[in-house]
Amino acid sequence: MGSSAAPAVVALGGGHGLSASLSALRHLTDRLTAVVTVADDGGSSGRLRRELGGLPPGDLRMALSALCDDSEWGRTWRDVLQHRFTSGGSLHQHATGNLLIATLWELLGDEVAGLDWVGRLLGARGRVLPMAAVPLDIEADVLGLADGAPDELTPVRGQVAVASTTGRVAAVRLVPADPPVRPEVVEAVESADWVVLGPGSWFTSVLPHLMVPGLRKALTTTTARTCVTLNLAVQPGETDGFSAEAHLEVLAAHAPDLRVDAVVADPVAVGDVDALTRVAGDLGAHLVLRTVSVGDGTPRHDALRLAAAYRDVFAGGG
């Protein structure tokens, strides 16, 4: 671990899953970098992406909001960023933060600089970077969509379509297949003490990071240790029927050269502890079983409980 008492951490993901890990990690360190998927094609982000041609800002906005300063200033600007308009016109359901980020990108001509400016406005504890320098599409091979042919693969394109498919995702890929990576992302991964992967939509928010060649190379060659955070529930459609260990097996299949040091899982989401322990061990990881959910029956992570689990992982206590 680095010379500072607080570890340098890179958190990978998108949407609500990444917000959950960031909300926990911010309690442990301000040397925090979020690397965010840029494949969203739905809602406000999708509309701005189609209209302006840039990166979809929504998941980046959510990550920035999760890192806001815990003061009246930080929380107020977070609420501004997260505010959505309700109208009968073209602004309906646009998030203010998406419009602000898109504005900064147009003014500055640089996505990372624009995100850094929003971070300064929020007093963000950490930095938010895009996973790739160009907008991406996710394409999946899905089983069970063809009538009478349960073993036939059907290609499905677009993050929203893949995340909401009624079939079972067998494989996923990016379009374009070899997108450029910002040097700031590679530098953050190379200088990190820990990389945290997940929780989040497995095929559309977590695995895509391992499909960007420049990022994958950084993740597989960094001296940082890697912690995988498993979800509290399966994603309807995307990972229906997936056991906890199946998530790790899919991860290993997509990135056999990725070394994993720790796996954090909540007992409520683990059907077979022995099987999960075995698959984690096959990856070189030790399993850290902790109650990290809010405890009201909904599959949401509790920031302080998850922070305590990460603290144990980083301290090597497991």
PDB file of C-alpha atoms in Angstrom:
ATOM      1  CA  MET A   1       0.000   0.000   0.000  1.00  0.00           C
ATOM      2  CA  GLY A   2       1.162   3.548  -0.710  1.00  0.00           C
ATOM      3  CA  SER A   3       2.899   5.819   1.743  1.00  0.00           C
ATOM      4  CA  SER A   4      -0.322   7.656   2.637  1.00  0.00           C
ATOM      5  CA  ALA A   5      -2.507   6.204   5.373  1.00  0.00           C
ATOM      6  CA  ALA A   6      -5.488   6.290   3.015  1.00  0.00           C
ATOM      7  CA  PRO A   7      -5.293   3.866   0.093  1.00  0.00           C
ATOM      8  CA  ALA A   8      -5.548   5.022  -3.516  1.00  0.00           C
ATOM      9  CA  VAL A   9      -8.651   3.278  -4.863  1.00  0.00           C
ATOM     10  CA  VAL A  10     -10.096   3.000  -8.364  1.00  0.00           C
ATOM     11  CA  ALA A  11     -13.771   1.956  -8.465  1.00  0.00           C
ATOM     12  CA  LEU A  12     -15.162   0.572 -11.723  1.00  0.00           C
ATOM     13  CA  GLY A  13     -18.813   0.335 -12.714  1.00  0.00           C
ATOM     14  CA  GLY A  14     -21.820   2.418 -13.636  1.00  0.00           C
ATOM     15  CA  GLY A  15     -25.209   3.564 -12.429  1.00  0.00           C
ATOM     16  CA  HIS A  16     -26.557   2.654  -8.999  1.00  0.00           C
ATOM     17  CA  GLY A  17     -23.958  -0.069  -8.379  1.00  0.00           C
ATOM     18  CA  LEU A  18     -21.028   2.308  -8.718  1.00  0.00           C
ATOM     19  CA  SER A  19     -22.847   4.892  -6.577  1.00  0.00           C
ATOM     20  CA  ALA A  20     -23.097   2.235  -3.855  1.00  0.00           C
ATOM     21  CA  SER A  21     -19.363   1.430  -3.869  1.00  0.00           C
ATOM     22  CA  LEU A  22     -18.421   5.129  -4.019  1.00  0.00           C
ATOM     23  CA  SER A  23     -20.765   6.004  -1.140  1.00  0.00           C
ATOM     24  CA  ALA A  24     -18.898   3.403   0.926  1.00  0.00           C
ATOM     25  CA  LEU A  25     -15.353   4.102  -0.271  1.00  0.00           C
ATOM     26  CA  ARG A  26     -15.635   7.851   0.388  1.00  0.00           C
ATOM     27  CA  HIS A  27     -15.652   6.993   4.110  1.00  0.00           C
ATOM     28  CA  LEU A  28     -12.222   5.370   3.785  1.00  0.00           C
ATOM     29  CA  THR A  29     -10.261   7.588   1.400  1.00  0.00           C
ATOM     30  CA  ASP A  30     -10.346  10.747  -0.677  1.00  0.00           C
ATOM     31  CA  ARG A  31      -7.749   9.255  -3.027  1.00  0.00           C
ATOM     32  CA  LEU A  32     -10.619   7.870  -5.035  1.00  0.00           C
ATOM     33  CA  THR A  33     -11.141   7.593  -8.799  1.00  0.00           C
ATOM     34  CA  ALA A  34     -14.372   6.376 -10.370  1.00  0.00           C
ATOM     35  CA  VAL A  35     -14.083   4.888 -13.871  1.00  0.00           C
ATOM     36  CA  VAL A  36     -17.548   4.878 -15.397  1.00  0.00           C
ATOM     37  CA  THR A  37     -19.144   2.978 -18.269  1.00  0.00           C
ATOM     38  CA  VAL A  38     -20.162   5.133 -21.247  1.00  0.00           C
ATOM     39  CA  ALA A  39     -22.601   2.840 -23.059  1.00  0.00           C
ATOM     40  CA  ASP A  40     -25.929   4.168 -21.748  1.00  0.00           C
ATOM     41  CA  ASP A  41     -28.405   4.707 -24.586  1.00  0.00           C
ATOM     42  CA  GLY A  42     -31.591   5.254 -22.565  1.00  0.00           C
ATOM     43  CA  GLY A  43     -33.424   8.121 -20.898  1.00  0.00           C
ATOM     44  CA  SER A  44     -31.926  11.606 -20.669  1.00  0.00           C
ATOM     45  CA  SER A  45     -28.408  10.312 -21.385  1.00  0.00           C
ATOM     46  CA  GLY A  46     -29.500   8.512 -24.532  1.00  0.00           C
ATOM     47  CA  ARG A  47     -31.341  11.558 -25.810  1.00  0.00           C
ATOM     48  CA  LEU A  48     -28.349  13.841 -25.259  1.00  0.00           C
ATOM     49  CA  ARG A  49     -26.020  11.275 -26.787  1.00  0.00           C
ATOM     50  CA  ARG A  50     -28.149  11.070 -29.933  1.00  0.00           C
ATOM     51  CA  GLU A  51     -28.718  14.831 -30.139  1.00  0.00           C
ATOM     52  CA  LEU A  52     -25.198  16.081 -29.347  1.00  0.00           C
ATOM     53  CA  GLY A  53     -23.059  13.076 -30.282  1.00  0.00           C
ATOM     54  CA  GLY A  54     -20.963  13.019 -27.109  1.00  0.00           C
ATOM     55  CA  LEU A  55     -20.558  10.599 -24.230  1.00  0.00           C
ATOM     56  CA  PRO A  56     -23.723   9.746 -22.284  1.00  0.00           C
ATOM     57  CA  PRO A  57     -23.414  11.825 -19.084  1.00  0.00           C
ATOM     58  CA  GLY A  58     -25.885  10.084 -16.747  1.00  0.00           C
ATOM     59  CA  ASP A  59     -23.692   7.478 -15.033  1.00  0.00           C
ATOM     60  CA  LEU A  60     -20.884  10.044 -14.768  1.00  0.00           C
ATOM     61  CA  ARG A  61     -23.341  12.443 -13.089  1.00  0.00           C
ATOM     62  CA  MET A  62     -24.422   9.765 -10.607  1.00  0.00           C
ATOM     63  CA  ALA A  63     -20.817   9.007  -9.688  1.00  0.00           C
ATOM     64  CA  LEU A  64     -20.046  12.691  -9.116  1.00  0.00           C
ATOM     65  CA  SER A  65     -23.182  13.031  -6.982  1.00  0.00           C
ATOM     66  CA  ALA A  66     -22.105  10.089  -4.810  1.00  0.00           C
ATOM     67  CA  LEU A  67     -18.788  11.845  -4.113  1.00  0.00           C
ATOM     68  CA  CYS A  68     -20.224  15.281  -3.223  1.00  0.00           C
ATOM     69  CA  ASP A  69     -18.889  17.075  -0.155  1.00  0.00           C
ATOM     70  CA  ASP A  70     -20.965  16.286   2.941  1.00  0.00           C
ATOM     71  CA  SER A  71     -21.877  19.927   3.554  1.00  0.00           C
ATOM     72  CA  GLU A  72     -24.852  22.124   2.736  1.00  0.00           C
ATOM     73  CA  TRP A  73     -22.938  23.343  -0.325  1.00  0.00           C
ATOM     74  CA  GLY A  74     -22.061  19.865  -1.583  1.00  0.00           C
ATOM     75  CA  ARG A  75     -25.476  18.348  -0.892  1.00  0.00           C
ATOM     76  CA  THR A  76     -27.312  21.280  -2.527  1.00  0.00           C
ATOM     77  CA  TRP A  77     -25.283  21.053  -5.716  1.00  0.00           C
ATOM     78  CA  ARG A  78     -25.746  17.272  -5.682  1.00  0.00           C
ATOM     79  CA  ASP A  79     -29.506  17.826  -5.560  1.00  0.00           C
ATOM     80  CA  VAL A  80     -29.223  20.292  -8.452  1.00  0.00           C
ATOM     81  CA  LEU A  81     -27.303  17.727 -10.494  1.00  0.00           C
ATOM     82  CA  GLN A  82     -29.815  14.981  -9.745  1.00  0.00           C
ATOM     83  CA  HIS A  83     -32.930  17.129 -10.339  1.00  0.00           C
ATOM     84  CA  ARG A  84     -35.141  16.040 -13.238  1.00  0.00           C
ATOM     85  CA  PHE A  85     -37.613  18.324 -14.958  1.00  0.00           C
ATOM     86  CA  THR A  86     -41.248  17.356 -15.252  1.00  0.00           C
ATOM     87  CA  SER A  87     -42.931  19.000 -18.213  1.00  0.00           C
ATOM     88  CA  GLY A  88     -44.999  18.349 -21.282  1.00  0.00           C
ATOM     89  CA  GLY A  89     -42.134  19.373 -23.516  1.00  0.00           C
ATOM     90  CA  SER A  90     -38.654  18.373 -24.622  1.00  0.00           C
ATOM     91  CA  LEU A  91     -37.062  18.991 -21.196  1.00  0.00           C
ATOM     92  CA  HIS A  92     -39.221  16.271 -19.592  1.00  0.00           C
ATOM     93  CA  GLN A  93     -37.090  13.891 -17.472  1.00  0.00           C
ATOM     94  CA  HIS A  94     -33.804  15.534 -18.436  1.00  0.00           C
ATOM     95  CA  ALA A  95     -31.468  15.675 -15.429  1.00  0.00           C
ATOM     96  CA  THR A  96     -30.006  19.122 -14.774  1.00  0.00           C
ATOM     97  CA  GLY A  97     -26.573  17.584 -14.213  1.00  0.00           C
ATOM     98  CA  ASN A  98     -26.632  15.916 -17.617  1.00  0.00           C
ATOM     99  CA  LEU A  99     -27.270  19.306 -19.235  1.00  0.00           C
ATOM    100  CA  LEU A 100     -24.546  20.942 -17.116  1.00  0.00           C
ATOM    101  CA  ILE A 101     -21.982  18.273 -18.027  1.00  0.00           C
ATOM    102  CA  ALA A 102     -22.906  18.451 -21.728  1.00  0.00           C
ATOM    103  CA  THR A 103     -22.522  22.261 -21.556  1.00  0.00           C
ATOM    104  CA  LEU A 104     -19.036  22.036 -20.034  1.00  0.00           C
ATOM    105  CA  TRP A 105     -17.995  19.488 -22.658  1.00  0.00           C
ATOM    106  CA  GLU A 106     -19.077  21.847 -25.436  1.00  0.00           C
ATOM    107  CA  LEU A 107     -17.370  24.868 -23.831  1.00  0.00           C
ATOM    108  CA  LEU A 108     -14.113  23.109 -22.945  1.00  0.00           C
ATOM    109  CA  GLY A 109     -13.899  20.478 -25.681  1.00  0.00           C
ATOM    110  CA  ASP A 110     -12.525  18.011 -23.113  1.00  0.00           C
ATOM    111  CA  GLU A 111     -14.647  15.472 -21.218  1.00  0.00           C
ATOM    112  CA  VAL A 112     -12.210  14.945 -18.345  1.00  0.00           C
ATOM    113  CA  ALA A 113     -11.749  18.688 -17.775  1.00  0.00           C
ATOM    114  CA  GLY A 114     -15.538  19.134 -17.787  1.00  0.00           C
ATOM    115  CA  LEU A 115     -16.019  16.391 -15.201  1.00  0.00           C
ATOM    116  CA  ASP A 116     -13.242  17.876 -13.042  1.00  0.00           C
ATOM    117  CA  TRP A 117     -15.078  21.240 -13.066  1.00  0.00           C
ATOM    118  CA  VAL A 118     -18.291  19.600 -11.868  1.00  0.00           C
ATOM    119  CA  GLY A 119     -16.263  17.811  -9.192  1.00  0.00           C
ATOM    120  CA  ARG A 120     -14.911  21.175  -7.991  1.00  0.00           C
ATOM    121  CA  LEU A 121     -18.449  22.580  -7.861  1.00  0.00           C
ATOM    122  CA  LEU A 122     -19.531  19.636  -5.656  1.00  0.00           C
ATOM    123  CA  GLY A 123     -16.380  19.591  -3.536  1.00  0.00           C
ATOM    124  CA  ALA A 124     -16.155  15.946  -4.655  1.00  0.00           C
ATOM    125  CA  ARG A 125     -14.085  13.486  -2.620  1.00  0.00           C
ATOM    126  CA  GLY A 126     -12.313  11.996  -5.601  1.00  0.00           C
ATOM    127  CA  ARG A 127     -12.336  12.122  -9.387  1.00  0.00           C
ATOM    128  CA  VAL A 128     -14.716  10.758 -12.020  1.00  0.00           C
ATOM    129  CA  LEU A 129     -13.422   9.556 -15.406  1.00  0.00           C
ATOM    130  CA  PRO A 130     -15.082   7.941 -18.446  1.00  0.00           C
ATOM    131  CA  MET A 131     -14.199   4.294 -19.167  1.00  0.00           C
ATOM    132  CA  ALA A 132     -13.515   5.101 -22.831  1.00  0.00           C
ATOM    133  CA  ALA A 133     -12.939   8.290 -24.802  1.00  0.00           C
ATOM    134  CA  VAL A 134     -15.819   7.588 -27.206  1.00  0.00           C
ATOM    135  CA  PRO A 135     -19.443   6.532 -26.612  1.00  0.00           C
ATOM    136  CA  LEU A 136     -19.911   2.761 -26.733  1.00  0.00           C
ATOM    137  CA  ASP A 137     -22.657   0.333 -27.628  1.00  0.00           C
ATOM    138  CA  ILE A 138     -23.074  -2.980 -25.854  1.00  0.00           C
ATOM    139  CA  GLU A 139     -24.024  -5.973 -27.979  1.00  0.00           C
ATOM    140  CA  ALA A 140     -24.970  -9.324 -26.453  1.00  0.00           C
ATOM    141  CA  ASP A 141     -25.705 -12.840 -27.633  1.00  0.00           C
ATOM    142  CA  VAL A 142     -28.917 -13.840 -25.876  1.00  0.00           C
ATOM    143  CA  LEU A 143     -30.421 -17.295 -25.421  1.00  0.00           C
ATOM    144  CA  GLY A 144     -34.136 -18.008 -25.386  1.00  0.00           C
ATOM    145  CA  LEU A 145     -35.486 -15.208 -27.576  1.00  0.00           C
ATOM    146  CA  ALA A 146     -36.222 -17.344 -30.647  1.00  0.00           C
ATOM    147  CA  ASP A 147     -39.551 -19.200 -30.476  1.00  0.00           C
ATOM    148  CA  GLY A 148     -39.069 -22.951 -30.103  1.00  0.00           C
ATOM    149  CA  ALA A 149     -35.268 -22.663 -30.170  1.00  0.00           C
ATOM    150  CA  PRO A 150     -34.047 -22.194 -26.576  1.00  0.00           C
ATOM    151  CA  ASP A 151     -30.406 -22.819 -27.552  1.00  0.00           C
ATOM    152  CA  GLU A 152     -30.355 -20.332 -30.418  1.00  0.00           C
ATOM    153  CA  LEU A 153     -28.350 -17.126 -29.915  1.00  0.00           C
ATOM    154  CA  THR A 154     -29.926 -13.811 -30.893  1.00  0.00           C
ATOM    155  CA  PRO A 155     -27.812 -10.630 -31.052  1.00  0.00           C
ATOM    156  CA  VAL A 156     -29.228  -7.761 -28.983  1.00  0.00           C
ATOM    157  CA  ARG A 157     -27.710  -4.271 -29.222  1.00  0.00           C
ATOM    158  CA  GLY A 158     -27.844  -1.374 -26.782  1.00  0.00           C
ATOM    159  CA  GLN A 159     -27.373  -1.166 -23.006  1.00  0.00           C
ATOM    160  CA  VAL A 160     -31.080  -0.728 -22.274  1.00  0.00           C
ATOM    161  CA  ALA A 161     -32.058  -3.621 -24.562  1.00  0.00           C
ATOM    162  CA  VAL A 162     -29.426  -5.943 -23.069  1.00  0.00           C
ATOM    163  CA  ALA A 163     -30.226  -4.968 -19.470  1.00  0.00           C
ATOM    164  CA  SER A 164     -33.953  -5.573 -20.005  1.00  0.00           C
ATOM    165  CA  THR A 165     -33.813  -8.677 -22.208  1.00  0.00           C
ATOM    166  CA  THR A 166     -36.184 -11.514 -21.355  1.00  0.00           C
ATOM    167  CA  GLY A 167     -33.591 -14.060 -22.507  1.00  0.00           C
ATOM    168  CA  ARG A 168     -30.341 -15.111 -20.882  1.00  0.00           C
ATOM    169  CA  VAL A 169     -27.158 -13.279 -21.822  1.00  0.00           C
ATOM    170  CA  ALA A 170     -24.478 -15.713 -23.002  1.00  0.00           C
ATOM    171  CA  ALA A 171     -21.782 -13.274 -24.127  1.00  0.00           C
ATOM    172  CA  VAL A 172     -21.293  -9.562 -24.465  1.00  0.00           C
ATOM    173  CA  ARG A 173     -19.028  -7.312 -26.556  1.00  0.00           C
ATOM    174  CA  LEU A 174     -18.403  -3.639 -27.233  1.00  0.00           C
ATOM    175  CA  VAL A 175     -18.969  -1.639 -30.401  1.00  0.00           C
ATOM    176  CA  PRO A 176     -16.437  -0.323 -31.319  1.00  0.00           C
ATOM    177  CA  ALA A 177     -14.363  -3.262 -30.083  1.00  0.00           C
ATOM    178  CA  ASP A 178     -11.154  -1.266 -29.505  1.00  0.00           C
ATOM    179  CA  PRO A 179     -12.169   2.146 -28.119  1.00  0.00           C
ATOM    180  CA  PRO A 180      -9.461   4.579 -27.003  1.00  0.00           C
ATOM    181  CA  VAL A 181      -8.815   5.075 -23.290  1.00  0.00           C
ATOM    182  CA  ARG A 182      -7.970   8.376 -21.654  1.00  0.00           C
ATOM    183  CA  PRO A 183      -4.423   8.392 -20.215  1.00  0.00           C
ATOM    184  CA  GLU A 184      -5.844   9.646 -16.895  1.00  0.00           C
ATOM    185  CA  VAL A 185      -7.697   6.319 -16.536  1.00  0.00           C
ATOM    186  CA  VAL A 186      -4.591   4.222 -17.169  1.00  0.00           C
ATOM    187  CA  GLU A 187      -2.540   6.365 -14.771  1.00  0.00           C
ATOM    188  CA  ALA A 188      -5.155   5.996 -12.024  1.00  0.00           C
ATOM    189  CA  VAL A 189      -5.233   2.191 -12.358  1.00  0.00           C
ATOM    190  CA  GLU A 190      -1.444   1.906 -12.517  1.00  0.00           C
ATOM    191  CA  SER A 191      -0.945   3.994  -9.372  1.00  0.00           C
ATOM    192  CA  ALA A 192      -3.797   2.493  -7.321  1.00  0.00           C
ATOM    193  CA  ASP A 193      -3.446   0.380  -4.191  1.00  0.00           C
ATOM    194  CA  TRP A 194      -6.831  -1.256  -4.749  1.00  0.00           C
ATOM    195  CA  VAL A 195      -9.225  -1.670  -7.674  1.00  0.00           C
ATOM    196  CA  VAL A 196     -12.890  -2.284  -6.776  1.00  0.00           C
ATOM    197  CA  LEU A 197     -15.025  -3.952  -9.458  1.00  0.00           C
ATOM    198  CA  GLY A 198     -18.800  -4.055  -8.931  1.00  0.00           C
ATOM    199  CA  PRO A 199     -21.485  -4.111  -7.729  1.00  0.00           C
ATOM    200  CA  GLY A 200     -23.687  -3.306 -10.712  1.00  0.00           C
ATOM    201  CA  SER A 201     -25.368  -4.741 -13.780  1.00  0.00           C
ATOM    202  CA  TRP A 202     -22.858  -7.492 -14.541  1.00  0.00           C
ATOM    203  CA  PHE A 203     -22.972  -7.557 -18.332  1.00  0.00           C
ATOM    204  CA  THR A 204     -23.669  -3.869 -18.957  1.00  0.00           C
ATOM    205  CA  SER A 205     -21.797  -2.015 -16.162  1.00  0.00           C
ATOM    206  CA  VAL A 206     -19.122  -4.328 -14.729  1.00  0.00           C
ATOM    207  CA  LEU A 207     -17.739  -6.598 -17.475  1.00  0.00           C
ATOM    208  CA  PRO A 208     -17.451  -3.848 -20.144  1.00  0.00           C
ATOM    209  CA  HIS A 209     -14.418  -2.412 -18.320  1.00  0.00           C
ATOM    210  CA  LEU A 210     -12.571  -5.639 -19.086  1.00  0.00           C
ATOM    211  CA  MET A 211     -13.395  -5.378 -22.794  1.00  0.00           C
ATOM    212  CA  VAL A 212     -11.688  -2.049 -23.422  1.00  0.00           C
ATOM    213  CA  PRO A 213      -8.194  -3.254 -24.456  1.00  0.00           C
ATOM    214  CA  GLY A 214      -6.235  -0.331 -22.981  1.00  0.00           C
ATOM    215  CA  LEU A 215      -8.109  -0.494 -19.679  1.00  0.00           C
ATOM    216  CA  ARG A 216      -7.942  -4.282 -19.522  1.00  0.00           C
ATOM    217  CA  LYS A 217      -4.170  -4.168 -19.993  1.00  0.00           C
ATOM    218  CA  ALA A 218      -3.880  -1.660 -17.144  1.00  0.00           C
ATOM    219  CA  LEU A 219      -6.102  -3.792 -14.898  1.00  0.00           C
ATOM    220  CA  THR A 220      -4.144  -6.990 -15.562  1.00  0.00           C
ATOM    221  CA  THR A 221      -0.671  -5.435 -15.199  1.00  0.00           C
ATOM    222  CA  THR A 222      -1.189  -3.029 -12.287  1.00  0.00           C
ATOM    223  CA  THR A 223       0.395  -3.811  -8.932  1.00  0.00           C
ATOM    224  CA  ALA A 224      -2.928  -2.851  -7.301  1.00  0.00           C
ATOM    225  CA  ARG A 225      -4.933  -5.577  -5.644  1.00  0.00           C
ATOM    226  CA  THR A 226      -8.464  -6.225  -6.869  1.00  0.00           C
ATOM    227  CA  CYS A 227     -11.689  -6.582  -4.895  1.00  0.00           C
ATOM    228  CA  VAL A 228     -14.865  -7.824  -6.600  1.00  0.00           C
ATOM    229  CA  THR A 229     -18.141  -6.760  -4.956  1.00  0.00           C
ATOM    230  CA  LEU A 230     -21.028  -9.092  -5.740  1.00  0.00           C
ATOM    231  CA  ASN A 231     -24.613  -7.936  -6.202  1.00  0.00           C
ATOM    232  CA  LEU A 232     -27.340  -8.407  -3.618  1.00  0.00           C
ATOM    233  CA  ALA A 233     -29.790  -9.778  -6.194  1.00  0.00           C
ATOM    234  CA  VAL A 234     -29.817 -10.947  -9.802  1.00  0.00           C
ATOM    235  CA  GLN A 235     -30.709  -8.480 -12.536  1.00  0.00           C
ATOM    236  CA  PRO A 236     -34.061  -9.437 -14.087  1.00  0.00           C
ATOM    237  CA  GLY A 237     -33.315 -10.707 -17.582  1.00  0.00           C
ATOM    238  CA  GLU A 238     -29.600  -9.966 -17.520  1.00  0.00           C
ATOM    239  CA  THR A 239     -28.520 -12.465 -14.845  1.00  0.00           C
ATOM    240  CA  ASP A 240     -31.715 -14.398 -14.047  1.00  0.00           C
ATOM    241  CA  GLY A 241     -30.826 -17.752 -12.533  1.00  0.00           C
ATOM    242  CA  PHE A 242     -27.197 -16.771 -11.942  1.00  0.00           C
ATOM    243  CA  SER A 243     -25.699 -18.017  -8.695  1.00  0.00           C
ATOM    244  CA  ALA A 244     -23.174 -15.843  -6.877  1.00  0.00           C
ATOM    245  CA  GLU A 245     -20.348 -18.043  -8.127  1.00  0.00           C
ATOM    246  CA  ALA A 246     -21.652 -17.841 -11.716  1.00  0.00           C
ATOM    247  CA  HIS A 247     -20.933 -14.103 -11.635  1.00  0.00           C
ATOM    248  CA  LEU A 248     -17.290 -14.890 -10.833  1.00  0.00           C
ATOM    249  CA  GLU A 249     -17.142 -17.598 -13.501  1.00  0.00           C
ATOM    250  CA  VAL A 250     -18.405 -15.144 -16.131  1.00  0.00           C
ATOM    251  CA  LEU A 251     -15.828 -12.618 -14.949  1.00  0.00           C
ATOM    252  CA  ALA A 252     -13.050 -15.195 -15.276  1.00  0.00           C
ATOM    253  CA  ALA A 253     -14.276 -16.240 -18.731  1.00  0.00           C
ATOM    254  CA  HIS A 254     -14.180 -12.648 -19.976  1.00  0.00           C
ATOM    255  CA  ALA A 255     -10.832 -11.831 -18.334  1.00  0.00           C
ATOM    256  CA  PRO A 256      -8.852 -14.979 -17.496  1.00  0.00           C
ATOM    257  CA  ASP A 257      -5.728 -12.867 -16.921  1.00  0.00           C
ATOM    258  CA  LEU A 258      -7.342 -10.698 -14.213  1.00  0.00           C
ATOM    259  CA  ARG A 259      -6.049 -11.445 -10.727  1.00  0.00           C
ATOM    260  CA  VAL A 260      -8.675 -11.126  -7.998  1.00  0.00           C
ATOM    261  CA  ASP A 261      -7.586 -10.817  -4.370  1.00  0.00           C
ATOM    262  CA  ALA A 262     -10.875 -10.491  -2.491  1.00  0.00           C
ATOM    263  CA  VAL A 263     -14.591 -11.052  -3.114  1.00  0.00           C
ATOM    264  CA  VAL A 264     -17.160  -9.245  -0.950  1.00  0.00           C
ATOM    265  CA  ALA A 265     -20.579 -10.896  -0.741  1.00  0.00           C
ATOM    266  CA  ASP A 266     -23.617 -10.610   1.496  1.00  0.00           C
ATOM    267  CA  PRO A 267     -24.806 -13.969   2.899  1.00  0.00           C
ATOM    268  CA  VAL A 268     -28.358 -13.122   1.782  1.00  0.00           C
ATOM    269  CA  ALA A 269     -27.210 -13.330  -1.858  1.00  0.00           C
ATOM    270  CA  VAL A 270     -25.171 -16.530  -1.538  1.00  0.00           C
ATOM    271  CA  GLY A 271     -26.932 -19.847  -2.031  1.00  0.00           C
ATOM    272  CA  ASP A 272     -23.896 -22.124  -1.715  1.00  0.00           C
ATOM    273  CA  VAL A 273     -21.055 -20.703   0.368  1.00  0.00           C
ATOM    274  CA  ASP A 274     -18.762 -23.673  -0.362  1.00  0.00           C
ATOM    275  CA  ALA A 275     -19.189 -23.272  -4.120  1.00  0.00           C
ATOM    276  CA  LEU A 276     -18.542 -19.528  -3.943  1.00  0.00           C
ATOM    277  CA  THR A 277     -15.494 -20.065  -1.727  1.00  0.00           C
ATOM    278  CA  ARG A 278     -14.131 -22.607  -4.218  1.00  0.00           C
ATOM    279  CA  VAL A 279     -14.646 -20.393  -7.300  1.00  0.00           C
ATOM    280  CA  ALA A 280     -13.182 -17.368  -5.479  1.00  0.00           C
ATOM    281  CA  GLY A 281     -10.209 -19.528  -4.539  1.00  0.00           C
ATOM    282  CA  ASP A 282      -9.766 -20.576  -8.162  1.00  0.00           C
ATOM    283  CA  LEU A 283      -9.358 -16.881  -8.971  1.00  0.00           C
ATOM    284  CA  GLY A 284      -6.813 -16.490  -6.178  1.00  0.00           C
ATOM    285  CA  ALA A 285      -9.241 -14.566  -3.989  1.00  0.00           C
ATOM    286  CA  HIS A 286     -10.446 -14.960  -0.432  1.00  0.00           C
ATOM    287  CA  LEU A 287     -14.157 -14.612   0.230  1.00  0.00           C
ATOM    288  CA  VAL A 288     -15.306 -11.891   2.632  1.00  0.00           C
ATOM    289  CA  LEU A 289     -18.869 -12.643   3.761  1.00  0.00           C
ATOM    290  CA  ARG A 290     -20.443  -9.593   5.392  1.00  0.00           C
ATOM    291  CA  THR A 291     -23.917  -8.198   5.868  1.00  0.00           C
ATOM    292  CA  VAL A 292     -23.635  -5.129   3.612  1.00  0.00           C
ATOM    293  CA  SER A 293     -27.303  -4.608   2.703  1.00  0.00           C
ATOM    294  CA  VAL A 294     -29.646  -2.025   4.269  1.00  0.00           C
ATOM    295  CA  GLY A 295     -31.559  -4.847   5.953  1.00  0.00           C
ATOM    296  CA  ASP A 296     -35.099  -3.933   4.935  1.00  0.00           C
ATOM    297  CA  GLY A 297     -35.413  -6.675   2.340  1.00  0.00           C
ATOM    298  CA  THR A 298     -34.601  -4.457  -0.637  1.00  0.00           C
ATOM    299  CA  PRO A 299     -31.391  -5.255  -2.557  1.00  0.00           C
ATOM    300  CA  ARG A 300     -29.570  -2.041  -1.663  1.00  0.00           C
ATOM    301  CA  HIS A 301     -26.119  -1.683  -0.146  1.00  0.00           C
ATOM    302  CA  ASP A 302     -25.697   0.147   3.165  1.00  0.00           C
ATOM    303  CA  ALA A 303     -22.832   2.624   2.741  1.00  0.00           C
ATOM    304  CA  LEU A 304     -21.407   2.220   6.261  1.00  0.00           C
ATOM    305  CA  ARG A 305     -21.676  -1.577   6.293  1.00  0.00           C
ATOM    306  CA  LEU A 306     -20.027  -1.797   2.891  1.00  0.00           C
ATOM    307  CA  ALA A 307     -17.343   0.650   4.029  1.00  0.00           C
ATOM    308  CA  ALA A 308     -16.607  -1.606   7.025  1.00  0.00           C
ATOM    309  CA  ALA A 309     -16.243  -4.610   4.700  1.00  0.00           C
ATOM    310  CA  TYR A 310     -13.865  -2.688   2.424  1.00  0.00           C
ATOM    311  CA  ARG A 311     -11.876  -1.539   5.447  1.00  0.00           C
ATOM    312  CA  ASP A 312     -11.364  -5.168   6.467  1.00  0.00           C
ATOM    313  CA  VAL A 313     -10.381  -6.104   2.912  1.00  0.00           C
ATOM    314  CA  PHE A 314      -7.864  -3.265   2.578  1.00  0.00           C
ATOM    315  CA  ALA A 315      -6.391  -4.043   5.997  1.00  0.00           C
ATOM    316  CA  GLY A 316      -5.993  -7.678   4.980  1.00  0.00           C
ATOM    317  CA  GLY A 317      -8.242  -8.826   7.800  1.00  0.00           C
ATOM    318  CA  GLY A 318     -10.932 -10.303   5.537  1.00  0.00           C
TER     319      GLY A 318
END
